[in-house]
Tab-separated table of C-alpha atoms in Angstrom:
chain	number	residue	atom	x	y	z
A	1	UNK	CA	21.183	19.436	-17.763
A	2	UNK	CA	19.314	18.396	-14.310
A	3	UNK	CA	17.089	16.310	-15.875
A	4	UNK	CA	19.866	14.759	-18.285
A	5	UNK	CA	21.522	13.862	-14.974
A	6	UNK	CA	18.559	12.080	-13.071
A	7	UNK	CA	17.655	10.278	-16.677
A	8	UNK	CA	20.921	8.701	-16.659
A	9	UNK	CA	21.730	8.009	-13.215
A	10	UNK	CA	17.749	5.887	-13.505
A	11	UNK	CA	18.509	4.429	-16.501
A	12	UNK	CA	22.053	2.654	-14.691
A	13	UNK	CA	19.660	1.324	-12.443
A	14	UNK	CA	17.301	0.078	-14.398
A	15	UNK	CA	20.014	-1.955	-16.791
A	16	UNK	CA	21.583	-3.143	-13.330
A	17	UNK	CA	18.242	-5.706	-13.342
A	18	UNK	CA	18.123	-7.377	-16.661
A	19	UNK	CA	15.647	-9.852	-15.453
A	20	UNK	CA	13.377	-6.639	-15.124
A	21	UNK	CA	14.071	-4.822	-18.193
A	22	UNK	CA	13.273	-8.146	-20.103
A	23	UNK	CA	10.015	-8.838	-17.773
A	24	UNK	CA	8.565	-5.536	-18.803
A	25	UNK	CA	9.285	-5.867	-22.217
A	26	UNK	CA	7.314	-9.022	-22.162
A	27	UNK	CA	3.972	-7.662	-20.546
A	28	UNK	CA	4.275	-4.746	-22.531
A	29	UNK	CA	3.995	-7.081	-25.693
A	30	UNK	CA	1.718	-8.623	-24.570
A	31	UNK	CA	-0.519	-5.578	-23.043
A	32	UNK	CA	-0.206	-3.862	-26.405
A	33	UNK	CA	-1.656	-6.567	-28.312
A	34	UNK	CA	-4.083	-6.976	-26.171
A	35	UNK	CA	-5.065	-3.285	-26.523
A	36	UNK	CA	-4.858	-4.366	-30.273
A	37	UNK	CA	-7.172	-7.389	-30.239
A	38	UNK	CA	-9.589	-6.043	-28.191
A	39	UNK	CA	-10.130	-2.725	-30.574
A	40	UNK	CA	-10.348	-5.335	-33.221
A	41	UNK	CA	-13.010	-7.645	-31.805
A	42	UNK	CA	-15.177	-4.216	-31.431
A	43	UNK	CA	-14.756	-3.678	-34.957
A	44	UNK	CA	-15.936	-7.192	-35.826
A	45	UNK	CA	-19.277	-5.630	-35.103
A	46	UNK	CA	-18.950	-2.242	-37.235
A	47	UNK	CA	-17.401	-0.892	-39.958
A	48	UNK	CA	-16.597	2.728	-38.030
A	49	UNK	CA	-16.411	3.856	-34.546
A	50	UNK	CA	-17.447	7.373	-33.970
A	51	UNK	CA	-16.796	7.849	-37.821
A	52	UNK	CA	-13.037	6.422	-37.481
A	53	UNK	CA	-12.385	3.194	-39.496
A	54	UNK	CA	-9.957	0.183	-38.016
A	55	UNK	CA	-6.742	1.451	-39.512
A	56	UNK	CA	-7.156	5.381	-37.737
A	57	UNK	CA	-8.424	3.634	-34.495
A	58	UNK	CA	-5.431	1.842	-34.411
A	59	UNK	CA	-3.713	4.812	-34.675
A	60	UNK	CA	-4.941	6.821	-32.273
A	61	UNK	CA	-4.612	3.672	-29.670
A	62	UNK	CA	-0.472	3.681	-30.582
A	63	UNK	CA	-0.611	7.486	-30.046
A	64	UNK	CA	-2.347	7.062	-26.230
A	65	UNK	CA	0.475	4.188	-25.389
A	66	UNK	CA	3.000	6.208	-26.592
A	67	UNK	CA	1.905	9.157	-24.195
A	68	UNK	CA	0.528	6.477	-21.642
A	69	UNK	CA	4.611	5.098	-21.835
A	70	UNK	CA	5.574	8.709	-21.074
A	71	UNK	CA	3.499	9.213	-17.976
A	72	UNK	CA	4.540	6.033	-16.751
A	73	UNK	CA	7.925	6.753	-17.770
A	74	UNK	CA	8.618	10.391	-16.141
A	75	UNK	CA	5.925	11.633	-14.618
A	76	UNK	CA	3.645	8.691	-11.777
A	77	UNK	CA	7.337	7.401	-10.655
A	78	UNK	CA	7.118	10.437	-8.723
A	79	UNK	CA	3.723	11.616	-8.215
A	80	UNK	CA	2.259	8.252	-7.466
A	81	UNK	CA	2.938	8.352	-3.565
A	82	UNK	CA	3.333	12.637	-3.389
A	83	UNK	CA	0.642	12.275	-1.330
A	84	UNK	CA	2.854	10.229	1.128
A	85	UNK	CA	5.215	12.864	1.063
A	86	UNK	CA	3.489	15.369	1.779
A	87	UNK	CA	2.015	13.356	5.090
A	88	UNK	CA	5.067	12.670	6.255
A	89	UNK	CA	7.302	15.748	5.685
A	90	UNK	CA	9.669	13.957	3.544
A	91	UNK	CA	8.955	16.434	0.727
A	92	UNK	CA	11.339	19.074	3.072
A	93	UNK	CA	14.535	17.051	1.141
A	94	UNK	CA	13.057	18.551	-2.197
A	95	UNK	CA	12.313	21.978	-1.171
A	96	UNK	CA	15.754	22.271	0.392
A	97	UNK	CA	17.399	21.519	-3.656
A	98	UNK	CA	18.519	24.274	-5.578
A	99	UNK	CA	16.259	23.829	-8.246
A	100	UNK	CA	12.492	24.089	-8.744
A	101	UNK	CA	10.153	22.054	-6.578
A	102	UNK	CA	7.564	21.379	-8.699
A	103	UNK	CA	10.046	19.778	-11.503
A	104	UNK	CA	11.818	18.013	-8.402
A	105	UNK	CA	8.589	16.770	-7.375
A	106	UNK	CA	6.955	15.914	-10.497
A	107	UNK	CA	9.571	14.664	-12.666
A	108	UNK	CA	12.929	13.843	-9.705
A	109	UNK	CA	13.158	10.577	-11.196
A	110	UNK	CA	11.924	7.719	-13.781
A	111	UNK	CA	11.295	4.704	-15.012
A	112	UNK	CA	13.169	4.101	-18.039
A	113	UNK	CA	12.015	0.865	-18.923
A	114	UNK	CA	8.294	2.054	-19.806
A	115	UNK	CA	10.294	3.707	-22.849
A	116	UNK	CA	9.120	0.711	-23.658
A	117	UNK	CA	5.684	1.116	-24.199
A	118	UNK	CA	6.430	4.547	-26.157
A	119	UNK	CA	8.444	2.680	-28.854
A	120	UNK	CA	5.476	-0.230	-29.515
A	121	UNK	CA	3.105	2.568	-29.274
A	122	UNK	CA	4.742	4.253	-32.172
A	123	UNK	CA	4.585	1.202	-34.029
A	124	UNK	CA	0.977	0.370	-33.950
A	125	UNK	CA	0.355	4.205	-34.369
A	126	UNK	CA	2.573	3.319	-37.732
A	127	UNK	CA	0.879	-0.138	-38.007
A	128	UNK	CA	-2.889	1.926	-38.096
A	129	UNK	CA	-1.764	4.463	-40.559
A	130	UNK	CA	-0.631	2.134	-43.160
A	131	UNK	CA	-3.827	-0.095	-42.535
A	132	UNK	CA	-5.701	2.926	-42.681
A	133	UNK	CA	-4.029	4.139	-46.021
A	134	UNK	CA	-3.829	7.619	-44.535
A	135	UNK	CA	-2.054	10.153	-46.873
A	136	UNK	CA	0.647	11.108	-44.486
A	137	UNK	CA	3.422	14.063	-45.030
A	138	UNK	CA	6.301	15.068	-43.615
A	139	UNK	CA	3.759	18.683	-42.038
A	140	UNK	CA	1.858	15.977	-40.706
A	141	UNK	CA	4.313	13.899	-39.054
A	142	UNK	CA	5.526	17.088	-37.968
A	143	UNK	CA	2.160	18.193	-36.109
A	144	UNK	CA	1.474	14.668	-35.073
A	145	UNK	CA	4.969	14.698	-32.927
A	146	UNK	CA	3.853	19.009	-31.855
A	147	UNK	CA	0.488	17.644	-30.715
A	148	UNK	CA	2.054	14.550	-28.558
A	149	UNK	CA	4.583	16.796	-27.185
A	150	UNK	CA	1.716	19.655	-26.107
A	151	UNK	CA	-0.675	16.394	-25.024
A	152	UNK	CA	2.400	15.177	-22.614
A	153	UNK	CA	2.981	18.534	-21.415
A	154	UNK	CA	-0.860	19.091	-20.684
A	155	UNK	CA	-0.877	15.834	-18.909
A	156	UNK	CA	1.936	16.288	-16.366
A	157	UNK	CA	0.570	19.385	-15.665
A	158	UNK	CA	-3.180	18.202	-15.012
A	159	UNK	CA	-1.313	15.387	-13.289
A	160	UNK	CA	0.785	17.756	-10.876
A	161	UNK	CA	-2.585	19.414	-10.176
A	162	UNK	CA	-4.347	16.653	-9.348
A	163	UNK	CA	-1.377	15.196	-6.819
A	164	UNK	CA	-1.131	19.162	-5.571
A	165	UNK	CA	-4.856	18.416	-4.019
A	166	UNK	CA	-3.280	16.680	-1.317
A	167	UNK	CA	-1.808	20.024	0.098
A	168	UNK	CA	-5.358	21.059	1.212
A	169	UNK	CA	-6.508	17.484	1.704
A	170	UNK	CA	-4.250	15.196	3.411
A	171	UNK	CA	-6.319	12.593	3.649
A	172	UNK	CA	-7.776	13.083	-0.124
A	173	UNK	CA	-6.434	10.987	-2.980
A	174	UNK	CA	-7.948	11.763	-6.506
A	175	UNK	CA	-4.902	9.225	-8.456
A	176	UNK	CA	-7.849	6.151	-8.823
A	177	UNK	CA	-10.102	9.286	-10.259
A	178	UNK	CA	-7.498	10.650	-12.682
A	179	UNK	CA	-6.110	7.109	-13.704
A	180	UNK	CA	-10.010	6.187	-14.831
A	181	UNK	CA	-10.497	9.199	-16.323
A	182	UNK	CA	-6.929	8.731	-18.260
A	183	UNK	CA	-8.709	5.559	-19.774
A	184	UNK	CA	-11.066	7.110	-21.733
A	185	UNK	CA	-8.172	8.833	-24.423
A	186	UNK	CA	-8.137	5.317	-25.775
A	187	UNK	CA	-10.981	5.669	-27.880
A	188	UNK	CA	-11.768	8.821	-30.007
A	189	UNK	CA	-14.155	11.375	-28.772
A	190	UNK	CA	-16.377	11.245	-31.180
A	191	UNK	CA	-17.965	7.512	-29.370
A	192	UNK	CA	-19.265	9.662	-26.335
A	193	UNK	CA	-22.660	11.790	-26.334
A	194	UNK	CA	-22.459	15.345	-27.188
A	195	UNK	CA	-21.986	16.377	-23.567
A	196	UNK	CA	-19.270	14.357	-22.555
A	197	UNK	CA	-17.358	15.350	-25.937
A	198	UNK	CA	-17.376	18.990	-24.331
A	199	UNK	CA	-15.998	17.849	-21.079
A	200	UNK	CA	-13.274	15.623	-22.270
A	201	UNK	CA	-12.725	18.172	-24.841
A	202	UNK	CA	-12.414	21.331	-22.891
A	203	UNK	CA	-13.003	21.014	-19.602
A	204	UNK	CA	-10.886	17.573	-19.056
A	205	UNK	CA	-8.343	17.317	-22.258
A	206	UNK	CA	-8.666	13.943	-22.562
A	207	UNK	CA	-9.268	14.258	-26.350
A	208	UNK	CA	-6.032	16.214	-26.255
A	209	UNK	CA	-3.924	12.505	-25.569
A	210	UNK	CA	-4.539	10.657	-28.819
A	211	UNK	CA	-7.644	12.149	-30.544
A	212	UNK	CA	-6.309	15.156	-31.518
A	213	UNK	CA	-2.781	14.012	-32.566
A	214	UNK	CA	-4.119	11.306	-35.420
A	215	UNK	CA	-6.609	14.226	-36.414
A	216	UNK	CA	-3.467	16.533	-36.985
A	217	UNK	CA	-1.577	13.540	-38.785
A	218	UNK	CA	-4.503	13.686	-41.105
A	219	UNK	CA	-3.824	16.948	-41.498
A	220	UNK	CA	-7.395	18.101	-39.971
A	221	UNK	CA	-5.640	20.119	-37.960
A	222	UNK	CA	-3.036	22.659	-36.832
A	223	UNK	CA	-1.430	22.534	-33.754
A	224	UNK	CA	-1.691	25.805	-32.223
A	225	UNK	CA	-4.795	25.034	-29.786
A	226	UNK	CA	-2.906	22.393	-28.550
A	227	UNK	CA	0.391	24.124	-27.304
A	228	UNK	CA	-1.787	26.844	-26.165
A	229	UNK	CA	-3.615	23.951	-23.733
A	230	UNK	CA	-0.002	22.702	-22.944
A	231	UNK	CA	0.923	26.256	-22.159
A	232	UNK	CA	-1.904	27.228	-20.188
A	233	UNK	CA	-2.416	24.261	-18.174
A	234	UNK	CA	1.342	24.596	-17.287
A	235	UNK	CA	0.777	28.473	-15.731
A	236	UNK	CA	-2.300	26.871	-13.339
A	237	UNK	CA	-0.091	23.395	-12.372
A	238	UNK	CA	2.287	25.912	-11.243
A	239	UNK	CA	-0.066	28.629	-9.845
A	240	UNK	CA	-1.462	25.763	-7.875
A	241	UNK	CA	1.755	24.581	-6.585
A	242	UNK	CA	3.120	27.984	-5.346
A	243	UNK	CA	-0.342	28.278	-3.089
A	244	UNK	CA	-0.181	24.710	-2.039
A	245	UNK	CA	3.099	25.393	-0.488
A	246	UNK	CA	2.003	27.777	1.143
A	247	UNK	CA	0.015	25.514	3.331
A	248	UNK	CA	2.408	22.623	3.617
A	249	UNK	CA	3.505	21.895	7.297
A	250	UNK	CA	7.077	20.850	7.147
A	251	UNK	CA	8.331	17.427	9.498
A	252	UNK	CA	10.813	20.377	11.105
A	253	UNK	CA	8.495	23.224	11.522
């Protein structure tokens, strides 16, 4: 009910600035096919990429903007300056809420418009599965839409860790880290060397973002590791909060 609330009292303010909404709509356009053309010019040079043809790479680039458009969407409008917070003691008005910090912190407010990017994402994730000729089901679809869910999950949780650094750091800022990182879940794993496949596979989830979802819409897949990852990842984002408290130095203490 909270976070029905603070979606709908940032969603008035973001239709209060129609210039805006229609501004990001056009970049994100334009961004996407970008994304697009760019996956396509590599392909003008091979018929697979890491074993996955045009059509599934496609795919799995519509399935990392459509949980790139939810990060950007509910989870950096707030963790993007929690450092700053955190420096200046303004993080005292959250802990003072009757309601969980960390979901406060991490998730207080949005930015509705990057919905945007979520919807286009699903449609070149739609686009790449057609093109692909993938047999798709409904138990597909299904595990597809479990998988994003667990991969958004696992990334505001890896995300909350990573701004949580700050509370034995103040001075330490590992966003440009993470955000570079985030970039390689555009391509599938398979394109890196075996060792970096184990990292971004279970050290770093990165395959978790858009990998793993067009693998279970192929039906490679169940879904079970996945929310596990979501699940787990959630206990140590929060484990990790309750400590960093512990050490934060109100502006009133």
């Amino acid at each position: 009910m909270l976070f029905a609330v603070l979606f709908s009292l940032s969603v008035r303010r973001a239709v209060a600035f129609r210039a805006d909404l229609l501004f990001e709509l056009v970049v994100t356009i334009v961004g996407a096919g970008a994304s697009v053309a760019a996956l396509l010019v590599v392909y003008t040079r091979t018929d697979t990429l890491g074993g996955w043809g045009p059509g599934e790479a496609i795919a799995l680039l519509g399935t990392f903007q459509v949980v790139s458009g939810l990060r950007s969407t509910f989870v950096e409008p707030n963790l993007q300056f929690f450092g700053e917070q955190v420096r200046s003691g303004r993080l005292d008005a959250i802990l003072l809420q009757p309601a969980p910090s960390i979901l406060l912190a991490s998730l207080g407010s949005c930015a509705p418009t990057a919905l945007i990017q979520v919807g286009l994402g699903v449609g070149v994730a739609v686009t790449g599965a057609v093109r692909a000729n993938l047999a798709v089901t409904a138990g597909g679809v299904a595990a597809w839409l479990i998988v994003v869910v667990a991969a958004t999950v696992t990334m505001w949780a890896t995300r909350t860790i990573v701004a949580s650094v700050v509370f034995w750091a103040l001075g330490l800022s590992l966003d440009v880290l993470y955000d570079a990182v985030w970039q390689f879940g555009r391509y599938p794993v398979q394109v890196y060397g075996p060792g970096l496949q184990s990292v971004f596979t279970y050290v770093v989830p990165v395959a978790l973002i858009a990998t793993v979802p067009v693998e279970a819409l192929r039906g490679e897949l169940l879904p079970v590791v996945p929310v596990v990852v979501a699940v787990g990842t959630s206990v140590v984002a929060w484990v990790v909060w309750r400590r960093g408290l512990r050490r934060y130095t109100s502006a009133t203490s």
